[in-house]
Amino acid sequence: MRSNRTRTTTFAATALLAALSLTACGSENGTSESAKAGSAAPAAHQAVKESRPPAATAAPEEKTTDTGGTSKDTAAPPARSDGKNTTDATKRTGSGSATKPDRTPVTCDGGNTRTAVTTVSRPLNHLLLTLTNTGDRTCYAYYAPGLRFDDAQAAFPVLDDSKPQAVVTLNPGQSAYAGIGLTGEPGAGPSPREATRLQVHFSARSGEGSTGTPVSLTLPSDTYWDDNGFVTYWQTEMADALTY
């Protein structure tokens, strides 16, 4: 009887120790797992925090430039007293007033005109000299043309009575005229002689000598002249040149 009680008590004690041992192991494992879980949470949070992209930094404000090349929020440079206040934009675009072409009037000569000589039906024994401005400036046809037939030494006489009231002014494209009386009264001088070439010189503003480039013209066939002939002053109208 006592032996059975002793075994029962021993078995119960063994069972109790086993139960306590299991409980202790469970508590130890539970504490360890909790600790592991607790320590893993901050690590995970740190990893998430480090994996986030850094906050965007605001870009510095850019100054935009208009078509004139000047910053909109920048004041224009002050004008300089020497007048050289041209901005960089002006230099780049080349803006500014362009140089105007020279339109100062000049003297008509062979370089800026075209000269032609033609026959006329009336008056008899006359030629017509036509001077046309081919340049880009106004030119003045001063006095009368200086004429020489072929290799004549003396200039052809000028008819003073044909002097106009004002200097003949030719705008580009306009013409002036001079009449040439080839011969004087019959028997008043040497016999008329034939000529094939005519040199035309242009009078200077001063009236002394010629200026510019002369021209050489081919005369119409059967042109005869003598020392008693004449040439008129330049006229604005053809009819006036052929009046004499």
PDB file of C-alpha atoms in Angstrom:
ATOM      1  CA  MET A   1       0.000   0.000   0.000  1.00  0.00           C
ATOM      2  CA  ARG A   2       2.735   2.383   0.988  1.00  0.00           C
ATOM      3  CA  SER A   3       4.737   1.263  -2.071  1.00  0.00           C
ATOM      4  CA  ASN A   4       1.908   2.184  -4.405  1.00  0.00           C
ATOM      5  CA  ARG A   5       1.460   5.601  -2.793  1.00  0.00           C
ATOM      6  CA  THR A   6       5.142   6.208  -3.080  1.00  0.00           C
ATOM      7  CA  ARG A   7       5.133   5.408  -6.816  1.00  0.00           C
ATOM      8  CA  THR A   8       2.082   7.541  -7.344  1.00  0.00           C
ATOM      9  CA  THR A   9       3.700  10.454  -5.578  1.00  0.00           C
ATOM     10  CA  THR A  10       6.903   9.942  -7.522  1.00  0.00           C
ATOM     11  CA  PHE A  11       5.016   9.842 -10.826  1.00  0.00           C
ATOM     12  CA  ALA A  12       3.093  12.947  -9.951  1.00  0.00           C
ATOM     13  CA  ALA A  13       6.242  14.785  -9.021  1.00  0.00           C
ATOM     14  CA  THR A  14       7.902  13.696 -12.242  1.00  0.00           C
ATOM     15  CA  ALA A  15       4.930  14.867 -14.257  1.00  0.00           C
ATOM     16  CA  LEU A  16       4.917  18.195 -12.462  1.00  0.00           C
ATOM     17  CA  LEU A  17       8.626  18.713 -13.147  1.00  0.00           C
ATOM     18  CA  ALA A  18       8.114  17.865 -16.776  1.00  0.00           C
ATOM     19  CA  ALA A  19       5.267  20.327 -17.005  1.00  0.00           C
ATOM     20  CA  LEU A  20       7.310  23.058 -15.386  1.00  0.00           C
ATOM     21  CA  SER A  21      10.202  22.276 -17.701  1.00  0.00           C
ATOM     22  CA  LEU A  22       7.972  22.629 -20.760  1.00  0.00           C
ATOM     23  CA  THR A  23       6.497  25.850 -19.450  1.00  0.00           C
ATOM     24  CA  ALA A  24       9.956  27.260 -18.875  1.00  0.00           C
ATOM     25  CA  CYS A  25      11.062  26.314 -22.376  1.00  0.00           C
ATOM     26  CA  GLY A  26       7.938  27.825 -23.843  1.00  0.00           C
ATOM     27  CA  SER A  27       8.460  31.038 -21.975  1.00  0.00           C
ATOM     28  CA  GLU A  28      12.084  31.202 -23.027  1.00  0.00           C
ATOM     29  CA  ASN A  29      11.253  30.558 -26.692  1.00  0.00           C
ATOM     30  CA  GLY A  30       8.409  33.051 -26.577  1.00  0.00           C
ATOM     31  CA  THR A  31      10.612  35.704 -25.054  1.00  0.00           C
ATOM     32  CA  SER A  32      13.314  35.047 -27.620  1.00  0.00           C
ATOM     33  CA  GLU A  33      10.922  35.231 -30.571  1.00  0.00           C
ATOM     34  CA  SER A  34       9.317  38.396 -29.220  1.00  0.00           C
ATOM     35  CA  ALA A  35      12.715  39.922 -28.748  1.00  0.00           C
ATOM     36  CA  LYS A  36      13.648  38.957 -32.276  1.00  0.00           C
ATOM     37  CA  ALA A  37      10.394  40.396 -33.606  1.00  0.00           C
ATOM     38  CA  GLY A  38      10.895  43.536 -31.547  1.00  0.00           C
ATOM     39  CA  SER A  39      14.419  44.027 -32.754  1.00  0.00           C
ATOM     40  CA  ALA A  40      13.443  43.296 -36.389  1.00  0.00           C
ATOM     41  CA  ALA A  41      10.741  45.998 -36.468  1.00  0.00           C
ATOM     42  CA  PRO A  42      13.107  48.981 -35.952  1.00  0.00           C
ATOM     43  CA  ALA A  43      15.483  47.481 -38.521  1.00  0.00           C
ATOM     44  CA  ALA A  44      12.700  47.180 -41.079  1.00  0.00           C
ATOM     45  CA  HIS A  45      11.573  50.737 -40.366  1.00  0.00           C
ATOM     46  CA  GLN A  46      15.127  51.962 -40.834  1.00  0.00           C
ATOM     47  CA  ALA A  47      15.379  50.055 -44.141  1.00  0.00           C
ATOM     48  CA  VAL A  48      12.124  51.598 -45.403  1.00  0.00           C
ATOM     49  CA  LYS A  49      13.320  55.026 -44.316  1.00  0.00           C
ATOM     50  CA  GLU A  50      16.636  54.597 -46.136  1.00  0.00           C
ATOM     51  CA  SER A  51      14.949  53.259 -49.282  1.00  0.00           C
ATOM     52  CA  ARG A  52      12.845  56.433 -49.703  1.00  0.00           C
ATOM     53  CA  PRO A  53      14.177  58.898 -52.325  1.00  0.00           C
ATOM     54  CA  PRO A  54      15.549  62.134 -50.909  1.00  0.00           C
ATOM     55  CA  ALA A  55      13.170  65.054 -50.905  1.00  0.00           C
ATOM     56  CA  ALA A  56      13.380  67.107 -54.141  1.00  0.00           C
ATOM     57  CA  THR A  57      15.342  70.288 -53.808  1.00  0.00           C
ATOM     58  CA  ALA A  58      13.724  73.324 -55.368  1.00  0.00           C
ATOM     59  CA  ALA A  59      15.615  74.376 -58.489  1.00  0.00           C
ATOM     60  CA  PRO A  60      16.986  77.904 -58.486  1.00  0.00           C
ATOM     61  CA  GLU A  61      14.725  80.344 -60.267  1.00  0.00           C
ATOM     62  CA  GLU A  62      15.823  80.839 -63.865  1.00  0.00           C
ATOM     63  CA  LYS A  63      15.786  84.307 -65.402  1.00  0.00           C
ATOM     64  CA  THR A  64      14.020  84.126 -68.747  1.00  0.00           C
ATOM     65  CA  THR A  65      15.160  86.321 -71.627  1.00  0.00           C
ATOM     66  CA  ASP A  66      12.798  87.980 -74.069  1.00  0.00           C
ATOM     67  CA  THR A  67      13.400  88.381 -77.825  1.00  0.00           C
ATOM     68  CA  GLY A  68      15.327  91.544 -77.189  1.00  0.00           C
ATOM     69  CA  GLY A  69      17.936  89.586 -75.232  1.00  0.00           C
ATOM     70  CA  THR A  70      17.386  91.424 -71.908  1.00  0.00           C
ATOM     71  CA  SER A  71      16.354  89.609 -68.676  1.00  0.00           C
ATOM     72  CA  LYS A  72      12.794  90.475 -67.768  1.00  0.00           C
ATOM     73  CA  ASP A  73      13.646  91.051 -64.128  1.00  0.00           C
ATOM     74  CA  THR A  74      16.792  93.009 -64.897  1.00  0.00           C
ATOM     75  CA  ALA A  75      16.760  96.731 -65.474  1.00  0.00           C
ATOM     76  CA  ALA A  76      18.217  98.037 -68.736  1.00  0.00           C
ATOM     77  CA  PRO A  77      21.727  99.459 -68.455  1.00  0.00           C
ATOM     78  CA  PRO A  78      21.790 103.200 -67.921  1.00  0.00           C
ATOM     79  CA  ALA A  79      22.490 105.413 -70.923  1.00  0.00           C
ATOM     80  CA  ARG A  80      26.048 106.622 -71.250  1.00  0.00           C
ATOM     81  CA  SER A  81      26.872 110.243 -71.667  1.00  0.00           C
ATOM     82  CA  ASP A  82      28.989 109.540 -74.730  1.00  0.00           C
ATOM     83  CA  GLY A  83      25.989 108.111 -76.594  1.00  0.00           C
ATOM     84  CA  LYS A  84      27.438 104.577 -76.664  1.00  0.00           C
ATOM     85  CA  ASN A  85      24.572 102.952 -74.788  1.00  0.00           C
ATOM     86  CA  THR A  86      24.010 100.254 -77.378  1.00  0.00           C
ATOM     87  CA  THR A  87      22.965  97.034 -75.643  1.00  0.00           C
ATOM     88  CA  ASP A  88      24.359  93.601 -76.372  1.00  0.00           C
ATOM     89  CA  ALA A  89      21.042  92.668 -77.951  1.00  0.00           C
ATOM     90  CA  THR A  90      21.305  95.587 -80.357  1.00  0.00           C
ATOM     91  CA  LYS A  91      24.829  94.540 -81.264  1.00  0.00           C
ATOM     92  CA  ARG A  92      23.697  90.970 -81.878  1.00  0.00           C
ATOM     93  CA  THR A  93      20.677  91.843 -83.973  1.00  0.00           C
ATOM     94  CA  GLY A  94      22.416  94.627 -85.856  1.00  0.00           C
ATOM     95  CA  SER A  95      19.511  96.968 -85.243  1.00  0.00           C
ATOM     96  CA  GLY A  96      19.935 100.690 -85.550  1.00  0.00           C
ATOM     97  CA  SER A  97      19.704 103.201 -88.323  1.00  0.00           C
ATOM     98  CA  ALA A  98      21.433 102.192 -91.535  1.00  0.00           C
ATOM     99  CA  THR A  99      23.714 104.603 -93.350  1.00  0.00           C
ATOM    100  CA  LYS A 100      21.722 106.504 -95.954  1.00  0.00           C
ATOM    101  CA  PRO A 101      23.100 106.636 -99.500  1.00  0.00           C
ATOM    102  CA  ASP A 102      24.612 109.932-100.599  1.00  0.00           C
ATOM    103  CA  ARG A 103      22.120 111.859-102.743  1.00  0.00           C
ATOM    104  CA  THR A 104      24.105 115.072-103.106  1.00  0.00           C
ATOM    105  CA  PRO A 105      23.711 116.458-106.677  1.00  0.00           C
ATOM    106  CA  VAL A 106      26.753 116.234-108.942  1.00  0.00           C
ATOM    107  CA  THR A 107      27.907 117.678-112.260  1.00  0.00           C
ATOM    108  CA  CYS A 108      26.719 115.856-115.357  1.00  0.00           C
ATOM    109  CA  ASP A 109      29.587 114.233-117.252  1.00  0.00           C
ATOM    110  CA  GLY A 110      30.385 111.169-119.307  1.00  0.00           C
ATOM    111  CA  GLY A 111      30.476 108.936-116.215  1.00  0.00           C
ATOM    112  CA  ASN A 112      26.897 109.468-115.071  1.00  0.00           C
ATOM    113  CA  THR A 113      25.099 110.232-118.352  1.00  0.00           C
ATOM    114  CA  ARG A 114      24.470 108.841-121.825  1.00  0.00           C
ATOM    115  CA  THR A 115      25.032 111.170-124.795  1.00  0.00           C
ATOM    116  CA  ALA A 116      23.617 110.708-128.299  1.00  0.00           C
ATOM    117  CA  VAL A 117      23.805 112.745-131.503  1.00  0.00           C
ATOM    118  CA  THR A 118      21.112 112.562-134.195  1.00  0.00           C
ATOM    119  CA  THR A 119      20.076 114.359-137.360  1.00  0.00           C
ATOM    120  CA  VAL A 120      16.921 116.470-137.530  1.00  0.00           C
ATOM    121  CA  SER A 121      14.759 117.481-140.468  1.00  0.00           C
ATOM    122  CA  ARG A 122      14.359 121.049-139.259  1.00  0.00           C
ATOM    123  CA  PRO A 123      16.243 123.318-139.078  1.00  0.00           C
ATOM    124  CA  LEU A 124      18.480 122.433-142.013  1.00  0.00           C
ATOM    125  CA  ASN A 125      22.128 121.605-141.352  1.00  0.00           C
ATOM    126  CA  HIS A 126      21.447 120.914-137.673  1.00  0.00           C
ATOM    127  CA  LEU A 127      22.151 118.057-135.292  1.00  0.00           C
ATOM    128  CA  LEU A 128      20.568 117.338-131.924  1.00  0.00           C
ATOM    129  CA  LEU A 129      22.658 116.384-128.883  1.00  0.00           C
ATOM    130  CA  THR A 130      20.738 114.526-126.156  1.00  0.00           C
ATOM    131  CA  LEU A 131      22.118 114.091-122.625  1.00  0.00           C
ATOM    132  CA  THR A 132      20.382 111.586-120.298  1.00  0.00           C
ATOM    133  CA  ASN A 133      21.109 111.134-116.590  1.00  0.00           C
ATOM    134  CA  THR A 134      21.865 107.436-116.037  1.00  0.00           C
ATOM    135  CA  GLY A 135      23.154 107.772-112.458  1.00  0.00           C
ATOM    136  CA  ASP A 136      21.351 107.551-109.121  1.00  0.00           C
ATOM    137  CA  ARG A 137      21.885 111.224-108.225  1.00  0.00           C
ATOM    138  CA  THR A 138      20.598 114.466-109.622  1.00  0.00           C
ATOM    139  CA  CYS A 139      23.155 116.118-111.901  1.00  0.00           C
ATOM    140  CA  TYR A 140      23.594 119.652-113.218  1.00  0.00           C
ATOM    141  CA  ALA A 141      24.254 120.282-116.906  1.00  0.00           C
ATOM    142  CA  TYR A 142      26.272 123.502-116.703  1.00  0.00           C
ATOM    143  CA  TYR A 143      26.541 125.986-119.598  1.00  0.00           C
ATOM    144  CA  ALA A 144      27.061 124.434-123.047  1.00  0.00           C
ATOM    145  CA  PRO A 145      28.843 121.264-124.181  1.00  0.00           C
ATOM    146  CA  GLY A 146      32.364 121.693-125.540  1.00  0.00           C
ATOM    147  CA  LEU A 147      32.557 120.181-129.017  1.00  0.00           C
ATOM    148  CA  ARG A 148      35.429 119.164-131.264  1.00  0.00           C
ATOM    149  CA  PHE A 149      34.991 117.611-134.713  1.00  0.00           C
ATOM    150  CA  ASP A 150      37.544 114.950-135.547  1.00  0.00           C
ATOM    151  CA  ASP A 151      41.003 116.355-134.837  1.00  0.00           C
ATOM    152  CA  ALA A 152      40.054 120.023-134.788  1.00  0.00           C
ATOM    153  CA  GLN A 153      42.270 122.116-132.500  1.00  0.00           C
ATOM    154  CA  ALA A 154      39.711 124.754-131.523  1.00  0.00           C
ATOM    155  CA  ALA A 155      36.478 124.165-129.697  1.00  0.00           C
ATOM    156  CA  PHE A 156      33.254 124.700-131.601  1.00  0.00           C
ATOM    157  CA  PRO A 157      31.699 128.169-130.962  1.00  0.00           C
ATOM    158  CA  VAL A 158      28.944 128.501-128.318  1.00  0.00           C
ATOM    159  CA  LEU A 159      25.811 130.572-129.046  1.00  0.00           C
ATOM    160  CA  ASP A 160      25.531 132.960-126.089  1.00  0.00           C
ATOM    161  CA  ASP A 161      22.003 134.016-127.025  1.00  0.00           C
ATOM    162  CA  SER A 162      20.774 130.509-126.094  1.00  0.00           C
ATOM    163  CA  LYS A 163      21.723 130.806-122.423  1.00  0.00           C
ATOM    164  CA  PRO A 164      18.769 129.620-120.239  1.00  0.00           C
ATOM    165  CA  GLN A 165      17.544 131.469-117.160  1.00  0.00           C
ATOM    166  CA  ALA A 166      18.675 128.700-114.803  1.00  0.00           C
ATOM    167  CA  VAL A 167      21.055 125.780-114.757  1.00  0.00           C
ATOM    168  CA  VAL A 168      19.518 122.673-116.255  1.00  0.00           C
ATOM    169  CA  THR A 169      18.880 120.096-113.543  1.00  0.00           C
ATOM    170  CA  LEU A 170      18.477 116.427-114.434  1.00  0.00           C
ATOM    171  CA  ASN A 171      16.998 113.903-112.060  1.00  0.00           C
ATOM    172  CA  PRO A 172      17.856 110.248-112.781  1.00  0.00           C
ATOM    173  CA  GLY A 173      16.323 109.323-116.141  1.00  0.00           C
ATOM    174  CA  GLN A 174      15.727 112.888-117.328  1.00  0.00           C
ATOM    175  CA  SER A 175      17.309 114.430-120.450  1.00  0.00           C
ATOM    176  CA  ALA A 176      18.699 117.759-121.626  1.00  0.00           C
ATOM    177  CA  TYR A 177      19.230 118.945-125.197  1.00  0.00           C
ATOM    178  CA  ALA A 178      21.658 121.070-127.200  1.00  0.00           C
ATOM    179  CA  GLY A 179      21.266 122.122-130.838  1.00  0.00           C
ATOM    180  CA  ILE A 180      24.241 122.103-133.222  1.00  0.00           C
ATOM    181  CA  GLY A 181      24.196 124.461-136.196  1.00  0.00           C
ATOM    182  CA  LEU A 182      26.761 122.889-138.485  1.00  0.00           C
ATOM    183  CA  THR A 183      27.436 125.811-140.821  1.00  0.00           C
ATOM    184  CA  GLY A 184      27.078 129.568-140.941  1.00  0.00           C
ATOM    185  CA  GLU A 185      26.023 131.794-143.787  1.00  0.00           C
ATOM    186  CA  PRO A 186      27.249 130.453-147.125  1.00  0.00           C
ATOM    187  CA  GLY A 187      30.462 132.096-148.250  1.00  0.00           C
ATOM    188  CA  ALA A 188      31.179 133.602-144.817  1.00  0.00           C
ATOM    189  CA  GLY A 189      34.218 131.442-144.183  1.00  0.00           C
ATOM    190  CA  PRO A 190      36.154 128.357-145.211  1.00  0.00           C
ATOM    191  CA  SER A 191      34.342 125.707-147.118  1.00  0.00           C
ATOM    192  CA  PRO A 192      32.540 123.087-145.014  1.00  0.00           C
ATOM    193  CA  ARG A 193      34.470 119.913-144.356  1.00  0.00           C
ATOM    194  CA  GLU A 194      33.289 116.424-143.553  1.00  0.00           C
ATOM    195  CA  ALA A 195      33.612 114.896-140.076  1.00  0.00           C
ATOM    196  CA  THR A 196      33.039 111.404-138.735  1.00  0.00           C
ATOM    197  CA  ARG A 197      33.685 111.797-134.997  1.00  0.00           C
ATOM    198  CA  LEU A 198      32.527 114.255-132.359  1.00  0.00           C
ATOM    199  CA  GLN A 199      34.107 114.738-128.941  1.00  0.00           C
ATOM    200  CA  VAL A 200      31.819 116.090-126.215  1.00  0.00           C
ATOM    201  CA  HIS A 201      33.275 117.765-123.113  1.00  0.00           C
ATOM    202  CA  PHE A 202      31.254 118.826-120.077  1.00  0.00           C
ATOM    203  CA  SER A 203      31.568 122.296-118.570  1.00  0.00           C
ATOM    204  CA  ALA A 204      32.670 122.732-114.980  1.00  0.00           C
ATOM    205  CA  ARG A 205      30.501 124.599-112.502  1.00  0.00           C
ATOM    206  CA  SER A 206      32.957 127.471-112.518  1.00  0.00           C
ATOM    207  CA  GLY A 207      32.574 127.849-116.274  1.00  0.00           C
ATOM    208  CA  GLU A 208      36.313 127.472-116.700  1.00  0.00           C
ATOM    209  CA  GLY A 209      37.315 124.475-118.764  1.00  0.00           C
ATOM    210  CA  SER A 210      35.734 121.025-118.646  1.00  0.00           C
ATOM    211  CA  THR A 211      35.231 118.403-115.946  1.00  0.00           C
ATOM    212  CA  GLY A 212      34.693 114.678-115.696  1.00  0.00           C
ATOM    213  CA  THR A 213      34.938 112.160-118.483  1.00  0.00           C
ATOM    214  CA  PRO A 214      34.388 113.318-122.101  1.00  0.00           C
ATOM    215  CA  VAL A 215      32.665 111.089-124.648  1.00  0.00           C
ATOM    216  CA  SER A 216      33.397 110.349-128.290  1.00  0.00           C
ATOM    217  CA  LEU A 217      30.457 109.884-130.657  1.00  0.00           C
ATOM    218  CA  THR A 218      30.117 108.649-134.227  1.00  0.00           C
ATOM    219  CA  LEU A 219      28.514 111.325-136.383  1.00  0.00           C
ATOM    220  CA  PRO A 220      25.750 110.602-138.869  1.00  0.00           C
ATOM    221  CA  SER A 221      27.004 110.077-142.401  1.00  0.00           C
ATOM    222  CA  ASP A 222      27.508 113.123-144.632  1.00  0.00           C
ATOM    223  CA  THR A 223      28.057 115.497-141.729  1.00  0.00           C
ATOM    224  CA  TYR A 224      29.752 118.738-142.854  1.00  0.00           C
ATOM    225  CA  TRP A 225      30.706 121.607-140.618  1.00  0.00           C
ATOM    226  CA  ASP A 226      32.570 124.908-140.768  1.00  0.00           C
ATOM    227  CA  ASP A 227      34.008 127.474-138.349  1.00  0.00           C
ATOM    228  CA  ASN A 228      30.848 129.631-138.424  1.00  0.00           C
ATOM    229  CA  GLY A 229      28.652 126.977-136.848  1.00  0.00           C
ATOM    230  CA  PHE A 230      27.555 126.933-133.196  1.00  0.00           C
ATOM    231  CA  VAL A 231      26.241 124.833-130.315  1.00  0.00           C
ATOM    232  CA  THR A 232      23.551 126.014-127.909  1.00  0.00           C
ATOM    233  CA  TYR A 233      23.516 125.854-124.133  1.00  0.00           C
ATOM    234  CA  TRP A 234      21.876 122.808-122.577  1.00  0.00           C
ATOM    235  CA  GLN A 235      18.085 123.150-122.644  1.00  0.00           C
ATOM    236  CA  THR A 236      15.347 121.301-120.792  1.00  0.00           C
ATOM    237  CA  GLU A 237      13.133 121.154-123.922  1.00  0.00           C
ATOM    238  CA  MET A 238      14.090 119.763-127.306  1.00  0.00           C
ATOM    239  CA  ALA A 239      12.169 122.486-129.098  1.00  0.00           C
ATOM    240  CA  ASP A 240      14.197 125.188-127.339  1.00  0.00           C
ATOM    241  CA  ALA A 241      17.447 123.570-128.448  1.00  0.00           C
ATOM    242  CA  LEU A 242      16.309 123.606-132.084  1.00  0.00           C
ATOM    243  CA  THR A 243      15.003 127.167-132.081  1.00  0.00           C
ATOM    244  CA  TYR A 244      18.270 128.758-133.228  1.00  0.00           C
TER     245      TYR A 244
END
